[in-house]
mmCIF file of C-alpha atoms in Angstrom:
data_model
loop_
_atom_site.group_PDB
_atom_site.id
_atom_site.type_symbol
_atom_site.label_atom_id
_atom_site.label_comp_id
_atom_site.label_asym_id
_atom_site.label_seq_id
_atom_site.Cartn_x
_atom_site.Cartn_y
_atom_site.Cartn_z
ATOM 1 C CA MET I 1361 100.955 87.930 90.634
ATOM 2 C CA MET I 1362 104.253 88.499 92.399
ATOM 3 C CA THR I 1363 107.310 86.228 91.974
ATOM 4 C CA ALA I 1364 110.880 86.612 93.107
ATOM 5 C CA ASP I 1365 111.819 85.921 89.237
ATOM 6 C CA ARG I 1366 111.429 88.098 86.164
ATOM 7 C CA THR I 1367 109.825 86.486 83.150
ATOM 8 C CA ASP I 1368 110.148 89.108 80.709
ATOM 9 C CA PRO I 1369 113.520 91.325 80.362
ATOM 10 C CA PRO I 1370 113.449 95.123 80.814
ATOM 11 C CA THR I 1371 114.482 97.609 77.910
ATOM 12 C CA PRO I 1372 117.735 99.585 78.094
ATOM 13 C CA GLU I 1373 115.657 102.781 79.180
ATOM 14 C CA GLN I 1374 113.753 100.932 81.844
ATOM 15 C CA GLU I 1375 116.973 99.406 83.218
ATOM 16 C CA ALA I 1376 118.515 103.020 83.380
ATOM 17 C CA MET I 1377 115.393 104.353 85.280
ATOM 18 C CA ALA I 1378 115.402 101.542 87.697
ATOM 19 C CA ALA I 1379 118.795 101.908 88.278
ATOM 20 C CA ALA I 1380 118.433 105.508 89.449
ATOM 21 C CA ARG I 1381 115.567 104.378 91.630
ATOM 22 C CA GLU I 1382 117.539 101.689 93.430
ATOM 23 C CA ILE I 1383 120.379 104.078 94.141
ATOM 24 C CA HIS I 1384 118.157 106.427 95.776
ATOM 25 C CA LEU I 1385 115.939 103.892 97.644
ATOM 26 C CA ALA I 1386 118.946 101.947 98.804
ATOM 27 C CA ARG I 1387 120.616 104.976 100.302
ATOM 28 C CA HIS I 1388 117.592 105.524 102.454
ATOM 29 C CA LEU I 1389 116.259 102.074 103.110
ATOM 30 C CA GLY I 1390 119.320 99.613 102.624
ATOM 31 C CA GLU I 1391 119.391 96.392 100.623
ATOM 32 C CA TYR I 1392 116.231 94.917 99.103
ATOM 33 C CA THR I 1393 114.605 92.060 97.328
ATOM 34 C CA VAL I 1394 112.818 92.667 94.074
ATOM 35 C CA LEU I 1395 109.297 90.804 93.593
ATOM 36 C CA HIS I 1396 108.589 90.840 89.985
ATOM 37 C CA GLU I 1397 105.232 91.206 88.643
ATOM 38 C CA ARG I 1398 103.956 88.840 85.830
ATOM 39 C CA ALA I 1399 102.081 91.108 83.367
ATOM 40 C CA GLU I 1400 100.721 89.419 80.234
ATOM 41 C CA HIS I 1401 100.378 92.513 78.250
ATOM 42 C CA GLY I 1402 103.688 94.532 79.456
ATOM 43 C CA GLY I 1403 103.729 97.373 81.854
ATOM 44 C CA ALA I 1404 104.746 95.334 84.623
ATOM 45 C CA ILE I 1405 105.421 97.212 87.851
ATOM 46 C CA ASP I 1406 107.702 95.356 90.264
ATOM 47 C CA ILE I 1407 107.844 95.651 94.178
ATOM 48 C CA TYR I 1408 111.121 96.373 95.836
ATOM 49 C CA ALA I 1409 111.095 94.977 99.525
ATOM 50 C CA PHE I 1410 113.334 96.514 101.991
ATOM 51 C CA GLY I 1411 114.003 95.502 105.579
ATOM 52 C CA PRO I 1412 113.898 94.874 108.481
ATOM 53 C CA ASN I 1413 117.306 96.356 108.978
ATOM 54 C CA ASP I 1414 119.300 99.227 110.228
ATOM 55 C CA HIS I 1415 117.134 101.689 108.390
ATOM 56 C CA THR I 1416 113.687 100.321 109.255
ATOM 57 C CA PRO I 1417 112.183 97.752 111.621
ATOM 58 C CA HIS I 1418 109.471 97.078 109.203
ATOM 59 C CA VAL I 1419 109.210 95.469 105.582
ATOM 60 C CA VAL I 1420 108.774 98.386 103.498
ATOM 61 C CA LEU I 1421 107.159 97.652 100.063
ATOM 62 C CA VAL I 1422 107.834 100.275 97.162
ATOM 63 C CA THR I 1423 106.730 100.014 93.456
ATOM 64 C CA SER I 1424 109.176 100.211 90.789
ATOM 65 C CA GLY I 1425 107.979 100.977 87.319
ATOM 66 C CA MET I 1426 104.971 103.173 87.923
ATOM 67 C CA SER I 1427 107.263 106.378 87.182
ATOM 68 C CA GLU I 1428 108.244 105.009 83.929
ATOM 69 C CA ARG I 1429 105.342 106.824 82.292
ATOM 70 C CA PRO I 1430 104.261 110.349 83.573
ATOM 71 C CA MET I 1431 100.918 110.766 84.832
ATOM 72 C CA PRO I 1432 98.590 113.602 83.250
ATOM 73 C CA VAL I 1433 98.826 116.106 86.220
ATOM 74 C CA PRO I 1434 96.456 118.911 85.359
ATOM 75 C CA PRO I 1435 97.815 122.467 85.197
ATOM 76 C CA GLY I 1436 97.907 124.507 88.342
ATOM 77 C CA HIS I 1437 98.324 121.192 90.626
ATOM 78 C CA SER I 1438 101.677 120.668 92.560
ATOM 79 C CA GLY I 1439 101.822 116.901 91.910
ATOM 80 C CA VAL I 1440 104.614 115.044 90.398
ATOM 81 C CA ALA I 1441 103.956 113.411 87.029
ATOM 82 C CA ARG I 1442 106.357 110.611 87.893
ATOM 83 C CA LEU I 1443 105.357 108.900 91.070
ATOM 84 C CA GLU I 1444 106.373 105.677 92.961
ATOM 85 C CA LEU I 1445 104.292 104.317 95.875
ATOM 86 C CA ILE I 1446 105.254 103.056 99.408
ATOM 87 C CA ILE I 1447 103.301 100.852 102.146
ATOM 88 C CA ALA I 1448 105.088 98.758 104.733
ATOM 89 C CA VAL I 1449 104.182 95.716 106.942
ATOM 90 C CA PRO I 1450 105.452 94.597 110.127
ATOM 91 C CA ALA I 1451 108.519 92.359 110.029
ATOM 92 C CA ASP I 1452 106.826 89.355 110.996
ATOM 93 C CA TRP I 1453 103.854 89.725 108.247
ATOM 94 C CA PRO I 1454 102.916 86.248 107.055
ATOM 95 C CA GLY I 1455 104.390 85.644 103.650
ATOM 96 C CA LEU I 1456 106.888 88.500 103.976
ATOM 97 C CA ALA I 1457 108.885 87.176 107.232
ATOM 98 C CA ARG I 1458 112.472 86.703 106.295
ATOM 99 C CA SER I 1459 115.006 83.900 107.290
ATOM 100 C CA ASN I 1460 118.723 84.765 106.810
ATOM 101 C CA GLY I 1461 117.557 87.573 104.634
ATOM 102 C CA GLN I 1462 115.363 85.658 102.321
ATOM 103 C CA PHE I 1463 111.403 85.256 101.876
ATOM 104 C CA THR I 1464 110.697 81.626 102.986
ATOM 105 C CA ALA I 1465 106.890 81.581 102.856
ATOM 106 C CA LEU I 1466 105.583 83.630 99.835
ATOM 107 C CA THR I 1467 102.908 81.145 99.436
ATOM 108 C CA GLU I 1468 101.092 82.762 102.424
ATOM 109 C CA LEU I 1469 100.547 85.620 100.163
ATOM 110 C CA GLY I 1470 98.043 83.559 98.536
ATOM 111 C CA GLN I 1471 95.766 84.465 101.365
ATOM 112 C CA PRO I 1472 93.848 87.537 100.924
ATOM 113 C CA ARG I 1473 94.014 88.488 104.573
ATOM 114 C CA HIS I 1474 98.092 88.635 103.960
ATOM 115 C CA SER I 1475 98.181 89.692 100.365
ATOM 116 C CA TRP I 1476 96.052 92.729 100.448
ATOM 117 C CA PRO I 1477 98.778 95.338 101.018
ATOM 118 C CA LEU I 1478 100.753 94.161 98.053
ATOM 119 C CA HIS I 1479 97.500 94.046 95.903
ATOM 120 C CA LEU I 1480 96.493 97.613 97.165
ATOM 121 C CA LEU I 1481 99.990 98.868 96.284
ATOM 122 C CA SER I 1482 99.963 97.263 92.858
ATOM 123 C CA ALA I 1483 96.301 98.335 91.830
ATOM 124 C CA LEU I 1484 96.972 102.091 92.880
ATOM 125 C CA ALA I 1485 100.456 101.912 90.863
ATOM 126 C CA HIS I 1486 98.457 100.667 87.786
ATOM 127 C CA HIS I 1487 95.425 102.955 88.082
ATOM 128 C CA PRO I 1488 96.531 106.086 86.547
ATOM 129 C CA HIS I 1489 98.040 104.641 83.586
ATOM 130 C CA GLU I 1490 95.070 102.266 83.199
ATOM 131 C CA SER I 1491 92.425 105.229 83.689
ATOM 132 C CA GLY I 1492 94.342 107.980 82.110
ATOM 133 C CA THR I 1493 94.328 110.045 85.574
ATOM 134 C CA TRP I 1494 96.836 110.884 88.191
ATOM 135 C CA LEU I 1495 97.616 110.285 92.008
ATOM 136 C CA GLY I 1496 98.903 112.801 94.157
ATOM 137 C CA ARG I 1497 99.216 113.766 98.056
ATOM 138 C CA GLY I 1498 95.771 114.076 99.522
ATOM 139 C CA HIS I 1499 93.854 111.843 97.073
ATOM 140 C CA THR I 1500 91.520 109.129 98.539
ATOM 141 C CA VAL I 1501 90.556 105.959 96.924
ATOM 142 C CA PRO I 1502 87.652 103.779 98.524
ATOM 143 C CA ASN I 1503 87.730 100.175 98.083
ATOM 144 C CA GLY I 1504 84.800 99.832 95.846
ATOM 145 C CA ASN I 1505 81.393 101.456 96.102
ATOM 146 C CA PRO I 1506 80.308 101.065 98.552
ATOM 147 C CA ALA I 1507 83.707 100.838 100.391
ATOM 148 C CA LEU I 1508 84.431 97.409 101.709
ATOM 149 C CA PRO I 1509 87.190 96.466 104.132
ATOM 150 C CA PHE I 1510 90.372 95.117 102.218
ATOM 151 C CA ALA I 1511 90.367 91.785 104.390
ATOM 152 C CA GLU I 1512 87.950 90.296 107.010
ATOM 153 C CA ASP I 1513 90.331 91.447 109.830
ATOM 154 C CA VAL I 1514 90.886 95.005 109.191
ATOM 155 C CA ALA I 1515 88.552 97.922 109.134
ATOM 156 C CA PHE I 1516 90.360 99.778 106.649
ATOM 157 C CA VAL I 1517 87.936 100.502 103.469
ATOM 158 C CA GLY I 1518 90.173 102.785 101.474
ATOM 159 C CA ALA I 1519 93.627 104.501 101.029
ATOM 160 C CA LEU I 1520 95.006 108.111 101.484
ATOM 161 C CA ILE I 1521 98.045 109.150 99.385
ATOM 162 C CA GLY I 1522 100.354 111.077 101.691
ATOM 163 C CA PRO I 1523 103.813 111.398 102.804
ATOM 164 C CA PRO I 1524 105.789 108.343 103.785
ATOM 165 C CA LEU I 1525 105.119 108.850 107.522
ATOM 166 C CA GLY I 1526 107.927 107.423 109.760
ATOM 167 C CA LEU I 1527 110.351 107.282 106.842
ATOM 168 C CA PRO I 1528 113.280 109.795 106.039
ATOM 169 C CA GLU I 1529 111.936 113.129 104.510
ATOM 170 C CA GLU I 1530 114.654 113.016 101.850
ATOM 171 C CA LEU I 1531 113.158 109.772 100.543
ATOM 172 C CA ALA I 1532 109.947 111.484 99.680
ATOM 173 C CA ASP I 1533 111.947 114.246 97.778
ATOM 174 C CA GLY I 1534 112.829 111.604 95.191
ATOM 175 C CA GLU I 1535 115.975 111.236 92.914
ATOM 176 C CA PRO I 1536 117.138 113.920 90.299
ATOM 177 C CA GLY I 1537 114.666 113.459 87.470
ATOM 178 C CA GLY I 1538 111.412 114.379 89.051
ATOM 179 C CA VAL I 1539 110.389 111.071 90.540
ATOM 180 C CA GLY I 1540 108.550 111.299 93.818
ATOM 181 C CA TYR I 1541 107.573 109.069 96.525
ATOM 182 C CA LEU I 1542 104.193 108.824 98.411
ATOM 183 C CA ALA I 1543 102.777 106.450 100.842
ATOM 184 C CA VAL I 1544 99.641 104.439 100.613
ATOM 185 C CA LEU I 1545 97.993 104.909 103.990
ATOM 186 C CA PRO I 1546 95.139 102.518 104.717
ATOM 187 C CA VAL I 1547 92.304 104.526 106.184
ATOM 188 C CA THR I 1548 88.929 103.487 107.962
ATOM 189 C CA ALA I 1549 85.509 104.762 106.855
ATOM 190 C CA SER I 1550 85.338 107.605 109.327
ATOM 191 C CA GLU I 1551 88.838 108.612 108.104
ATOM 192 C CA LEU I 1552 87.719 108.386 104.513
ATOM 193 C CA ALA I 1553 84.659 110.551 104.944
ATOM 194 C CA TYR I 1554 86.777 112.925 107.192
ATOM 195 C CA ALA I 1555 89.419 113.348 104.401
ATOM 196 C CA SER I 1556 86.545 113.625 101.733
ATOM 197 C CA ASP I 1557 84.737 116.605 103.785
ATOM 198 C CA PRO I 1558 85.460 119.927 101.970
ATOM 199 C CA ALA I 1559 85.201 121.384 105.473
ATOM 200 C CA GLU I 1560 88.132 119.348 106.757
ATOM 201 C CA GLY I 1561 90.183 117.776 103.805
ATOM 202 C CA PRO I 1562 93.076 115.295 103.603
ATOM 203 C CA ASP I 1563 95.840 117.595 105.041
ATOM 204 C CA PRO I 1564 94.144 117.610 108.542
ATOM 205 C CA LEU I 1565 93.918 113.881 108.484
ATOM 206 C CA ILE I 1566 97.459 113.451 107.732
ATOM 207 C CA GLU I 1567 98.383 115.573 110.715
ATOM 208 C CA ARG I 1568 96.086 113.743 112.890
ATOM 209 C CA LEU I 1569 97.700 110.397 111.593
ATOM 210 C CA ARG I 1570 101.065 111.791 112.103
ATOM 211 C CA ALA I 1571 100.298 113.199 115.763
ATOM 212 C CA ASN I 1572 98.915 109.847 116.644
ATOM 213 C CA GLY I 1573 102.173 107.913 115.621
ATOM 214 C CA VAL I 1574 100.859 106.311 112.520
ATOM 215 C CA THR I 1575 103.575 105.240 110.095
ATOM 216 C CA VAL I 1576 103.447 103.761 106.723
ATOM 217 C CA ALA I 1577 103.436 100.479 108.223
ATOM 218 C CA VAL I 1578 100.023 98.860 108.304
ATOM 219 C CA ASP I 1579 98.779 98.189 111.838
ATOM 220 C CA ARG I 1580 95.639 96.016 111.595
ATOM 221 C CA ASN I 1581 94.351 96.960 114.995
ATOM 222 C CA ARG I 1582 95.006 100.823 115.028
ATOM 223 C CA ALA I 1583 91.983 102.965 116.255
ATOM 224 C CA PRO I 1584 90.655 105.487 113.939
ATOM 225 C CA VAL I 1585 91.860 108.871 114.399
ATOM 226 C CA ALA I 1586 88.772 110.852 113.004
#
């Protein structure tokens, strides 16, 4: 559950790491609102909401807290151990539309057809720490087995972890200390199969998405690119 008010105080170390993330993100995405996660057993991962503003026409959602614990990246892999994730939605997305800079209808996020991008972002941010695994560029995550749409009005059945398409490249590079930023890109069943095919793989799919103008912002109606 997300709320605009924090219920548990952060530790000094968490505050220092959060401050570094905030400086880096604000440099590229502007001012933000923090949506705090209520976690009964600790390990809360908040979501920072940026825009729309001069930096982006969308509402950009970035996790904050996933990177506080390093992931067990296997030797020989190029992934970063400390990672935060990004997704974006259109400026008029129900529940995340702003009035005078404030969210005025967060209750609309109680509807699955509106809340699924936040739930997806949060679930993937928690997944490495709960499962003892890691996430990196090119990883695909189906929505269940069999993979089902995230909501009744979208064809997306999984997510591809990739570059934050449409955002500054410097954002993905991360701040000093080794924290990287990757996007959660919702994908259709055909795109999921394409990315999982050893003969094709995730990188060609990422390039197809880029060539077709796909960005980090969710487009409920976009056509598959594979």
